[in-house]
Coordinates of C-alpha atoms and ligand atoms in Angstrom, one line a residue:
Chain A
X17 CA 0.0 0.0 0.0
X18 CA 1.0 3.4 -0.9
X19 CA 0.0 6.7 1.0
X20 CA 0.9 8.6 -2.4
X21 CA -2.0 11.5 -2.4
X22 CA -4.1 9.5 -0.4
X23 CA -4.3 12.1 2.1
X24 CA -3.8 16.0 1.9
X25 CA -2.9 18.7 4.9
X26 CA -6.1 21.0 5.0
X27 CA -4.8 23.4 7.9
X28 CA -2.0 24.3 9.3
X29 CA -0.8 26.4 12.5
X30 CA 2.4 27.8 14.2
X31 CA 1.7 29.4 17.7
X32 CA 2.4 33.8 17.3
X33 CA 4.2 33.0 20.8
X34 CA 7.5 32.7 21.6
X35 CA 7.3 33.0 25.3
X36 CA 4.4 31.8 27.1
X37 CA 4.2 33.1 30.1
X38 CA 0.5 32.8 31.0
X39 CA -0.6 29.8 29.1
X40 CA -0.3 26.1 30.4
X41 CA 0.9 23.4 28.5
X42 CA -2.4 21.5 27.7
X43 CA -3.8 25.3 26.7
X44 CA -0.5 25.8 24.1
X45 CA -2.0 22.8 22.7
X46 CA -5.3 23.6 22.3
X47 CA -4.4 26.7 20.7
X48 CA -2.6 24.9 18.2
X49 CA -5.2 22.8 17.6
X50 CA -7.8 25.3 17.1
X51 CA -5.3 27.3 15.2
X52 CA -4.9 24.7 12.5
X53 CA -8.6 23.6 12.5
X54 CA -9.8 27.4 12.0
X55 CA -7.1 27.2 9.3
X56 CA -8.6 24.0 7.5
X57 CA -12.2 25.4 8.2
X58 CA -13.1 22.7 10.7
X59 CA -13.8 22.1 14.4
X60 CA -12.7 19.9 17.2
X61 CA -16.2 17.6 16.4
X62 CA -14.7 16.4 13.4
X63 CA -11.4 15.4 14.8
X64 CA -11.5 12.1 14.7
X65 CA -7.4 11.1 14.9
X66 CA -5.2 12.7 17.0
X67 CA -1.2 12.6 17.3
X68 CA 0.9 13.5 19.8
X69 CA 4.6 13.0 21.1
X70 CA 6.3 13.8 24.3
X71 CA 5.7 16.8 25.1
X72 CA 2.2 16.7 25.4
X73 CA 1.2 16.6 29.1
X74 CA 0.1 13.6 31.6
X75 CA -0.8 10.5 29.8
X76 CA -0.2 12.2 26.5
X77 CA -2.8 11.2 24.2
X78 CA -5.1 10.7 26.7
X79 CA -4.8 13.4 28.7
X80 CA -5.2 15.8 25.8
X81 CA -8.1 13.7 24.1
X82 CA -9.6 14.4 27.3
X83 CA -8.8 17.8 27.8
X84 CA -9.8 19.1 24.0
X85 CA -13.1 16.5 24.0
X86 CA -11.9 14.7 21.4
X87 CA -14.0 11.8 20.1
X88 CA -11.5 9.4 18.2
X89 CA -11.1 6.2 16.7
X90 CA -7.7 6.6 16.0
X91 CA -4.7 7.3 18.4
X92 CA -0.8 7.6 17.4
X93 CA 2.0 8.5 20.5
X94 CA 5.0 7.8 18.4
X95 CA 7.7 9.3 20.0
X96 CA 11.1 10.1 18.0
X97 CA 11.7 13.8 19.5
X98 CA 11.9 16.7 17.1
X99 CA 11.5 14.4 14.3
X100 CA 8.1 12.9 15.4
X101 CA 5.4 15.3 14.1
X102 CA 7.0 14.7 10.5
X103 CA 6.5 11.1 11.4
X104 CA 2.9 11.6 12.7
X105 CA 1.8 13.3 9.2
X106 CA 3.4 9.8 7.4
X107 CA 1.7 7.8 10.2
X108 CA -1.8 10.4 9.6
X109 CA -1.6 9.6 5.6
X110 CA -1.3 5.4 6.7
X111 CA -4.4 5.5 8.9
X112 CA -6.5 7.4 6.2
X113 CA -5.5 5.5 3.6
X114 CA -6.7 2.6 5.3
X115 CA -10.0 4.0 6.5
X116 CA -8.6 4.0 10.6
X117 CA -9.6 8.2 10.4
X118 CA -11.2 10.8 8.1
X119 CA -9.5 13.9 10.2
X120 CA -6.5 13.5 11.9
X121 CA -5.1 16.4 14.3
X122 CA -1.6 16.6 15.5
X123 CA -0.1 19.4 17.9
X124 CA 2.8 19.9 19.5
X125 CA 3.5 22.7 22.3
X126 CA 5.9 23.4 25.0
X127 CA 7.0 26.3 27.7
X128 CA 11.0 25.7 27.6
X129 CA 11.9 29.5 28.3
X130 CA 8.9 30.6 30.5
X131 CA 10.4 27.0 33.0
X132 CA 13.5 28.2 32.6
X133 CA 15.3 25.1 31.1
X134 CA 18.7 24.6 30.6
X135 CA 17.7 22.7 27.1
X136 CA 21.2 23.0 25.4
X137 CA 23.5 22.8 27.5
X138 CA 22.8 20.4 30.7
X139 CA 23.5 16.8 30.2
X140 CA 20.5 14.8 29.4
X141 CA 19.2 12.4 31.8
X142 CA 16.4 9.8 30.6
X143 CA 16.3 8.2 33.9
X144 CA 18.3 5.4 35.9
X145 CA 16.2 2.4 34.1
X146 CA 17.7 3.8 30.7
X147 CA 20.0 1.4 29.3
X148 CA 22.4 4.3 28.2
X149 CA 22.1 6.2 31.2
X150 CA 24.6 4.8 33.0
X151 CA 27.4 4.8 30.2
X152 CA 26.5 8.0 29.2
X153 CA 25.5 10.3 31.6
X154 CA 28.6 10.6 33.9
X155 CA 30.3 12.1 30.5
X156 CA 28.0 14.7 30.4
X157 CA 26.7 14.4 27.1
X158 CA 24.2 18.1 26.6
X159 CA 22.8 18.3 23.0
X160 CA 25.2 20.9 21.9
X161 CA 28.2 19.0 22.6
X162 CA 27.3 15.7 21.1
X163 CA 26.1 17.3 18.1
X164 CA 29.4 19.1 18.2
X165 CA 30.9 15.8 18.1
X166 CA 29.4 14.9 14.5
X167 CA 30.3 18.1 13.7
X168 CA 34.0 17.5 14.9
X169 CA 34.3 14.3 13.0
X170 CA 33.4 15.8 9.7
X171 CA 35.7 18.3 9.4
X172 CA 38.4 15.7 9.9
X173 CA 36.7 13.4 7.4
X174 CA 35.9 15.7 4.5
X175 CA 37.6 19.4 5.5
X176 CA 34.2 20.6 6.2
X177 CA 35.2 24.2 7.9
X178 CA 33.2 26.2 10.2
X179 CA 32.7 29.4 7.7
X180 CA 30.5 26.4 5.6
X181 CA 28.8 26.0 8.6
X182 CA 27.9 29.7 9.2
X183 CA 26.4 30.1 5.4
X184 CA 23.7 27.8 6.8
X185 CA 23.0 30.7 9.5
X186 CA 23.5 33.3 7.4
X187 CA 20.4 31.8 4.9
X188 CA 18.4 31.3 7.9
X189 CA 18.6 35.0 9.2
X190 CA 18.3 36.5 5.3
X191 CA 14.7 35.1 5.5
X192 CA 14.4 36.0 9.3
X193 CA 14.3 39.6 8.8
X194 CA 11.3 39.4 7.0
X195 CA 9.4 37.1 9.4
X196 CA 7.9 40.0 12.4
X197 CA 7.2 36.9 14.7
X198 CA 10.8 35.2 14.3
X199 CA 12.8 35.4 17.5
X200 CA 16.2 36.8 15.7
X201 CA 15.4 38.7 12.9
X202 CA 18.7 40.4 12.4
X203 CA 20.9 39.4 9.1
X204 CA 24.3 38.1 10.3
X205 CA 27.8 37.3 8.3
X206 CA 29.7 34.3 8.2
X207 CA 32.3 36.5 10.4
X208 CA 29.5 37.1 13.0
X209 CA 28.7 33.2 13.0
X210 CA 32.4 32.4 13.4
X211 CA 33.9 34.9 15.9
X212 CA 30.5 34.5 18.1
X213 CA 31.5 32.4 21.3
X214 CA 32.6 28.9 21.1
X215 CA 29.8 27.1 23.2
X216 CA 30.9 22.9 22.5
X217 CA 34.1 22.7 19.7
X218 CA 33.4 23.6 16.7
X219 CA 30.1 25.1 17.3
X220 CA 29.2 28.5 17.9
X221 CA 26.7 29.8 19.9
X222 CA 25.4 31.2 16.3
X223 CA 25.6 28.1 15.2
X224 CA 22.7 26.6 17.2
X225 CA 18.8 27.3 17.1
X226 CA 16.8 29.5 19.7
X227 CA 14.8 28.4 22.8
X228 CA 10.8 29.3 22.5
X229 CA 7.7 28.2 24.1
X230 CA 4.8 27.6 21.5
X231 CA 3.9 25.0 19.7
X232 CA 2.2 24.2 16.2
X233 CA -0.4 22.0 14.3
X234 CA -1.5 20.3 11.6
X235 CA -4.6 18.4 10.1
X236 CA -4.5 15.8 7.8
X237 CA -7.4 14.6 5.8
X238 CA -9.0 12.2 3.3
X239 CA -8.2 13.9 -0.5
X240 CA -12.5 14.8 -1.0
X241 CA -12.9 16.1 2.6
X242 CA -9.8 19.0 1.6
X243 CA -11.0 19.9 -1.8
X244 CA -14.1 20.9 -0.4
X245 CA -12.0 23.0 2.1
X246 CA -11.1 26.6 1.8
X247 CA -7.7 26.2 1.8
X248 CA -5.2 25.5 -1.4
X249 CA -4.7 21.6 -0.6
X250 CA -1.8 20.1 0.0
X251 CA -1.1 16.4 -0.9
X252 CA 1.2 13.9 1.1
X253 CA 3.4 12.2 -1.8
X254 CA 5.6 10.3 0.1
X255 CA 6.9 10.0 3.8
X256 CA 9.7 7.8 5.4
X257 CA 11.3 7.3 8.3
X258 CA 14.0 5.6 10.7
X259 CA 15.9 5.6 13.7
X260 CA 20.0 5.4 13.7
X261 CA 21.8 4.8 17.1
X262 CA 25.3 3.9 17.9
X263 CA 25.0 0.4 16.0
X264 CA 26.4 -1.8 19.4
X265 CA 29.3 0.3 19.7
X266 CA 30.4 0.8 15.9
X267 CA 30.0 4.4 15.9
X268 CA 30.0 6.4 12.8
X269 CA 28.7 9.7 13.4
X270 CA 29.3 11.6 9.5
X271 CA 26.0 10.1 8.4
X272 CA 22.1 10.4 9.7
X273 CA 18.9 8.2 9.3
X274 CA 18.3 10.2 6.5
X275 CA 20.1 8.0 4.3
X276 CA 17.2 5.6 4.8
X277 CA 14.1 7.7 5.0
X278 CA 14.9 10.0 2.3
X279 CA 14.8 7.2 -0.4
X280 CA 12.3 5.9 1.1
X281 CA 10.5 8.8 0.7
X282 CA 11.3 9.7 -2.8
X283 CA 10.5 6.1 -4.0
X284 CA 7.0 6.5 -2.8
X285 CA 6.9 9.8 -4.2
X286 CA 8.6 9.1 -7.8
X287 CA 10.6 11.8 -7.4
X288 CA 14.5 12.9 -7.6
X289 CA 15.8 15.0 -5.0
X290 CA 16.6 17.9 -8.1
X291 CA 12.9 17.9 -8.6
X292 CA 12.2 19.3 -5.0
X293 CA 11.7 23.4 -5.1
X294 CA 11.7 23.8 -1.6
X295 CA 13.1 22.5 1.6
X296 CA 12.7 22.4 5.0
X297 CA 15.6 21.0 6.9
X298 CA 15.5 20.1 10.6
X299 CA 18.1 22.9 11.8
X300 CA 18.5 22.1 15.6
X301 CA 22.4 23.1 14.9
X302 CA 23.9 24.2 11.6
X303 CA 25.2 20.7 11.1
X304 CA 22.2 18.9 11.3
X305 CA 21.7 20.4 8.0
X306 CA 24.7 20.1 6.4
X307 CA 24.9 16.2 6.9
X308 CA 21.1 16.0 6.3
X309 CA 21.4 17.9 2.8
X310 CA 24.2 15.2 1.7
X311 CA 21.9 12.0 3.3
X312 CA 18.7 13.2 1.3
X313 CA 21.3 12.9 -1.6
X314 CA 21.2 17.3 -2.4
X315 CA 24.9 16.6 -2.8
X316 CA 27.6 14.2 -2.6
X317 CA 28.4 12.7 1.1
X318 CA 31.4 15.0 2.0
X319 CA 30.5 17.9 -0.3
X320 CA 27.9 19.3 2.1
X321 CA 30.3 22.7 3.3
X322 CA 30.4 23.8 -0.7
X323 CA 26.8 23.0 -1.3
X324 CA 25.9 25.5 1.1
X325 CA 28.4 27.9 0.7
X326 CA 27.8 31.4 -1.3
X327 CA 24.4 31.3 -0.7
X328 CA 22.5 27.9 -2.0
X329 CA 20.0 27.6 0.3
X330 CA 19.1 31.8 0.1
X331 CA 15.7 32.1 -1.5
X332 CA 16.1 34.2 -4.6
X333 CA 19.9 33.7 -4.7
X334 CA 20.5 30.0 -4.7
X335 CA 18.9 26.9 -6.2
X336 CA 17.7 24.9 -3.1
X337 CA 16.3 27.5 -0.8
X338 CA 15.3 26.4 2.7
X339 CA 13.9 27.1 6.0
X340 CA 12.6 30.5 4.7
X341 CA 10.6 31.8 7.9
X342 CA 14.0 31.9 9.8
X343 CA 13.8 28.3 11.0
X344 CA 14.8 27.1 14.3
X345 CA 18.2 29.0 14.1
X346 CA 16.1 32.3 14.2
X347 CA 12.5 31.9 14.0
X348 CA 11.5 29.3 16.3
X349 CA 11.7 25.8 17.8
X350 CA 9.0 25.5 20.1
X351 CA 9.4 23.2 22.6
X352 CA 13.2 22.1 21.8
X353 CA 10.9 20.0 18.8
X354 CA 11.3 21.7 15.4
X355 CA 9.7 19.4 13.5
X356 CA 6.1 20.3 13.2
X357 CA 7.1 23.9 11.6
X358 CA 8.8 22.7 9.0
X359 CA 5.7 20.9 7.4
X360 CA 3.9 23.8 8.6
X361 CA 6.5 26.2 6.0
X362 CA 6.5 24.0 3.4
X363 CA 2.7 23.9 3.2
X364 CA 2.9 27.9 3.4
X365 CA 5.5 27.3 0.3
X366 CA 3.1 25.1 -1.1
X367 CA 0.3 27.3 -1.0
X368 CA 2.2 30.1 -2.0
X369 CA 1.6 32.0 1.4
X370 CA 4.9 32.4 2.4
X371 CA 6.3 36.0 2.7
X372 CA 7.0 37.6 -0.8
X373 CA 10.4 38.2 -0.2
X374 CA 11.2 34.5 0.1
X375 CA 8.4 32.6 -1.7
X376 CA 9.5 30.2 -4.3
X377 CA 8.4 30.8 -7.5
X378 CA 5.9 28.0 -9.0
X379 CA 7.0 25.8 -5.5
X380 CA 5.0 22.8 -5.9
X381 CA 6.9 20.2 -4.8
X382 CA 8.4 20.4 -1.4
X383 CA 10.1 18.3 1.1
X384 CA 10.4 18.7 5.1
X385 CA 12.7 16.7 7.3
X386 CA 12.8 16.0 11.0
X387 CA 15.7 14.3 13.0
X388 CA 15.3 14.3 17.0
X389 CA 17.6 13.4 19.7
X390 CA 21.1 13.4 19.3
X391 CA 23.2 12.8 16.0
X392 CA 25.7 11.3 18.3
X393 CA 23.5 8.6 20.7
X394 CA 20.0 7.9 18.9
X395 CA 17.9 10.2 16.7
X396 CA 14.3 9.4 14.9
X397 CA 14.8 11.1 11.1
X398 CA 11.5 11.8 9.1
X399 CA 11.4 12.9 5.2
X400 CA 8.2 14.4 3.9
X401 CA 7.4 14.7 0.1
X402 CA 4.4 16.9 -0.1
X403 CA 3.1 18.9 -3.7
X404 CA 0.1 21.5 -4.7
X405 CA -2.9 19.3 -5.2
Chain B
X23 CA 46.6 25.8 27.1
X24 CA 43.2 24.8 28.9
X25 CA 44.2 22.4 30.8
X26 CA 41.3 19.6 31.8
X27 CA 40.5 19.7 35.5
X28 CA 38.5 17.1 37.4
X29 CA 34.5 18.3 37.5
X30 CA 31.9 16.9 39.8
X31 CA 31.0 13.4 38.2
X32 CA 27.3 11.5 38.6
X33 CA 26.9 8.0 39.9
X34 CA 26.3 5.6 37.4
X35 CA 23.0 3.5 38.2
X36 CA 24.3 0.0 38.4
X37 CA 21.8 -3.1 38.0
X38 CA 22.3 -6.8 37.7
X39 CA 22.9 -6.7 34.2
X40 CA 25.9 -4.6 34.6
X41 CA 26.9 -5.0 38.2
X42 CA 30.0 -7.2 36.5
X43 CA 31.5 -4.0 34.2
X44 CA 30.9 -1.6 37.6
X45 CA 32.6 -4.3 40.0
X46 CA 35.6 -4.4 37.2
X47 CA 35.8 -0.9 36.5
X48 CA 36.2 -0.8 40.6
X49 CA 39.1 -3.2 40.7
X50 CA 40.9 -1.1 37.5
X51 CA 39.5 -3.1 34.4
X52 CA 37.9 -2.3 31.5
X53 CA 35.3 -4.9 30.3
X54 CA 33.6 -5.2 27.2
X55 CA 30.8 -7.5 26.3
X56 CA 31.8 -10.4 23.8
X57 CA 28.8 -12.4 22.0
X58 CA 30.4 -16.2 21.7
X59 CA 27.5 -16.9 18.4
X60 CA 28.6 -14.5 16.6
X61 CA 31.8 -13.1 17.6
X62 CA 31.2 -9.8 17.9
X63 CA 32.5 -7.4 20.4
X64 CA 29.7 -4.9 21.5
X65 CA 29.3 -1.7 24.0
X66 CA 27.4 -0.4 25.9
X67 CA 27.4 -4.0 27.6
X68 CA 24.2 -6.0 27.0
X69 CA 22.8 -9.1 28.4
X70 CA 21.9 -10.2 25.0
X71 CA 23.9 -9.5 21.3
X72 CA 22.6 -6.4 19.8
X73 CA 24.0 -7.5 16.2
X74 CA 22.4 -11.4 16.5
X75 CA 20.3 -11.8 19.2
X76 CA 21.8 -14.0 21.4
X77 CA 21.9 -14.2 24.9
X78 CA 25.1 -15.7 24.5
X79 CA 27.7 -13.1 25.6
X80 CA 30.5 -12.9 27.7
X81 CA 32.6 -10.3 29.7
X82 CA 35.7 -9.8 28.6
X83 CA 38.9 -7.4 29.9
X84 CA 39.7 -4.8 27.0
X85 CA 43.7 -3.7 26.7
X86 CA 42.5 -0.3 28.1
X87 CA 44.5 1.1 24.7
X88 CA 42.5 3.3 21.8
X89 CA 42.2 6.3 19.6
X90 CA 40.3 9.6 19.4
X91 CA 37.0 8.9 17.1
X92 CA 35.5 12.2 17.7
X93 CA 35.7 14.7 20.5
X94 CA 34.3 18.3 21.8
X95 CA 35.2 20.4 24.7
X96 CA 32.2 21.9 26.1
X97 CA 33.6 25.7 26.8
X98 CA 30.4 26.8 28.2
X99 CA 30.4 25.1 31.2
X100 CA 31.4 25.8 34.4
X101 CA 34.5 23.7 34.3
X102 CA 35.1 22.8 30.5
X103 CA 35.6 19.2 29.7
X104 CA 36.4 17.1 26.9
X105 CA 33.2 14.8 25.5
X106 CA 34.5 11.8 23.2
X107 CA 34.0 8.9 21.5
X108 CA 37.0 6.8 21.9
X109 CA 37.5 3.8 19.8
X110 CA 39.2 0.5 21.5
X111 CA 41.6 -2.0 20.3
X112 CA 38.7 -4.6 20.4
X113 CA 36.9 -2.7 17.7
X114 CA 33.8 -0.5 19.6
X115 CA 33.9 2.8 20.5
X116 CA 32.1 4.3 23.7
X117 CA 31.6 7.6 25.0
X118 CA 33.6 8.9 27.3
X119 CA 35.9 12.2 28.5
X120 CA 39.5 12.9 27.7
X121 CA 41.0 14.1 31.2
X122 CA 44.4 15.0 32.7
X123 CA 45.4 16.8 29.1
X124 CA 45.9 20.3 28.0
X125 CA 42.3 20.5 26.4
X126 CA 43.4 22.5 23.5
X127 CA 45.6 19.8 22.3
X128 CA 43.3 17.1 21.7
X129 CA 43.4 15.9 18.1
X130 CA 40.9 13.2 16.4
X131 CA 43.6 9.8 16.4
X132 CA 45.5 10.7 19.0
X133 CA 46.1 7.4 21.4
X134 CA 44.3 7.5 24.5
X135 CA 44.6 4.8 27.6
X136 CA 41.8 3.9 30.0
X137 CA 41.7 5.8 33.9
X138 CA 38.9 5.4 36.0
X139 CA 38.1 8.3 37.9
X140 CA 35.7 8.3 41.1
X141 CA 32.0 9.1 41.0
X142 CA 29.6 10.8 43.2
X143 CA 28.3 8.0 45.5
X144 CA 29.0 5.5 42.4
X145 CA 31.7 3.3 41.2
X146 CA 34.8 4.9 39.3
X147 CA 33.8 5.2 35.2
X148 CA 36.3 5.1 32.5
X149 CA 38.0 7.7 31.1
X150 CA 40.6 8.3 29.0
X151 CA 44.0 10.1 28.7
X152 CA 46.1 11.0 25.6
X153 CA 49.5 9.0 25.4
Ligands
ZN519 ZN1 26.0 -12.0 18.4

């Protein structure tokens, strides 16, 4: 079975927050959810899927079924961090296609800067009954330094330098400054990525995304149900996903499980990766994206610091523009989970609703991709083929 | 020169199935799991092969000899330290920190030789300094 335009996003919504202050958790959601309802030109009585991941409060699924009145007959809690509400749409497409769910909802929301976290830079703990914890933790692995680690490894494989790195910033705040809700909207230089403070070796502090509270959401439905909608529909061509970890000990950390779900994706799609006029790329550090861009096969493994030199992901400048409402190096990555707005910019793309300055011309074919946890340990990756129905 | 200093480190939760690499790494040895189906060395240490499946594995001491895979010093925090992956003679590479160095100096190959250092409540964990 395929889930090739067998289901199409109808509404999508990022949260105008960046610091949420006054709004609980389960509320973040719920505004996310009627966001992208409003958006699609439905209600919360014809939800009859919802998807969640871990940052949705108590029992997850449950608790916000419970808390929004949901009536479903379908449930999804697949967890894979940043990467799972890119999942969740693949996952949304599978249980429409077979007839599990006519609407399917899926939000995301979190208060990281209004609790104060520490989301970067403390070592992560997942708990004593962890199998990794214990041969991990006492190390002190945060996310930027084991990121930094894949980042360290290739430069020495391929000469990757850290001025490549900084064009992938330097993109990301060209189409910032025309976003009014992005969190940095100030153009930077290569020199003001490189001589900002080294936070893990060889990553700036420009070099990794901002901490915001919000959240996002999207609804998926059956292909009939969105033409009748008010919005431009968007169809779901392809999806894949995987998880990489550290293989039993035979680490390699120059690669991503985006070698797997990108050609997984673009077989169910039947497309090429030059095909694709837009991308969103996971950008939880500048590196995720290089080594993400060479996985989904953009360019040759090793060639990923002069692909994105001089300007290729710019929109208007380069061929593969990308991330063009600032991303999460300077719009926003609400709740440490970037995932969900990057479909939610591609379907903007898609429609042709992003801002003028950095809409693609003709854009309809687009890809998003997710990876959460840590390129060094474990990470879930997620590729998204979606195109103007 | 930054040179590495010695940081507050956690306890590492010990349970049955690793009680053995813990009571080891105690006594000044590095263990690494062995699986006797199909031969392969694996870490962290499982009960049960995580490239075939079987539960039949075996502890086994490591030379305590490796080199750099990949490394980061963490600059930001409140006493720097060196994050690594270090890959052993028998083949699997496990995170770890590179201590008693000049942090500045640490170079992706370099040979590194096991140390266990002492926890916070815990047994000593492995660590790793450049020779
Ligand atoms: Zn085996």
């Amino acid at each position: 079975m395929t889930i090739k335009r067998k289901a199409f996003i109808a509404g999508v919504f990022e949260h105008p927050t960046r610091k949420a202050d006054e709004q609980s958790l389960a509320q973040l959601h719920a505004e996310s959810a009627a966001g992208a309802l409003a958006d699609a030109g439905l209600a919360f009585k014809d939800v009859d899927g919802y998807f969640c991941a871990g940052d949705a409060p108590g029992l997850g699924g449950l608790s916000m079924a419970d808390y929004m009145g949901l009536k479903l007959r379908h449930v999804d809690t697949t967890e894979t961090g940043g990467s799972s509400y890119v999942i969740h749409v693949g996952h949304a497409a599978e249980a429409i296609a077979a007839g599990k769910c006519d609407v399917a909802l899926i939000t995301l929301a979190g208060r990281p800067r209004a609790e104060g976290m520490a989301t970067g830079t403390a070592p992560r703990n997942y708990g004593s009954a962890a199998p990794d914890v214990a041969f991990e933790f006492p190390y002190g692995p945060t996310v930027v330094n084991q990121y930094a680690m894949a980042a360290m490894r290739h430069m020495h494989e391929y000469g990757t330098t850290s001025a490549q790195l900084a064009w992938i910033k330097v993109a990301a705040s060209r189409h910032a400054q025309h976003n009014p809700r992005a969190l940095l909207r100030e153009v930077v230089t290569v020199e003001d990525v490189v001589s900002s403070p080294i936070i893990a070796d060889p990553l700036h502090r420009l070099d990794c995304c901002v901490i915001t509270d919000g959240g996002g959401a999207i609804v998926v439905t059956r292909p009939e149900v969105a033409r009748g909608l008010k919005r431009p529909p968007v169809a779901v061509l392809g999806a894949g996903e995987a998880v990489k970890h550290q293989r039993g000990g035979k680490i390699d950390l120059t690669y991503t499980g985006a070698v797997w779900s990108g050609p997984a994706a673009f077989a169910e799609a039947g497309v090429q990766p030059s095909d694709i006029k837009y991308v969103s790329i996971y950008d939880s550090f500048t590196i995720t994206v290089l080594i993400t861009l060479e996985d989904l096969g953009f360019c040759q493994k090793g060639q990923g610091g002069k692909f994105v030199s001089d300007g290729t992901l710019i929109a208007g400048v380069g061929r593969l523009p990308f991330n063009t409402d600032g991303g999460g190096l300077c719009n926003n990555h609400p709740a440490n989970r970037g995932g969900l707005t990057k479909v939610v910019e591609a379907v903007r793309q898609l429609r042709g609703e992003a801002h003028p300055a950095v809409q693609v011309k003709n854009c309809d074919l687009a890809l998003a991709h997710g990876t959460g946890g840590s390129l060094a340990t474990r990470h879930g990756s997620a590729t998204l083929i979606m195109e103007r129905a | 020169m930054l040179r590495a200093q010695d940081r507050p480190i956690p306890a590492p939760p010990v349970n049955p199935e690793t009680k053995p690499f813990w009571d080891a790494a105690a006594a000044g040895k590095l263990l690494v799991k062995r699986c006797t189906a199909c031969g392969a060395a694996h870490h962290y240490p499982r009960a049960r092969c995580p490239f075939c499946g079987s539960e039949r594995t075996e502890w086994t001491e490591a030379s305590g000899r490796g080199t750099v895979y990949s490394y980061s010093v963490f600059r930001r925090a409140p006493v720097p330290y060196a994050i690594a992956y270090v890959t052993l003679e028998e083949g699997v590479s496990m995170m770890t920190n590179l201590v008693d160095c000049d942090l500045d100096g640490i170079r992706i190959g370099q040979g590194v030789r096991v140390v266990f250092k002492p926890t916070d409540g815990g047994p000593p964990v492995p660590m790793f300094r450049v020779v």
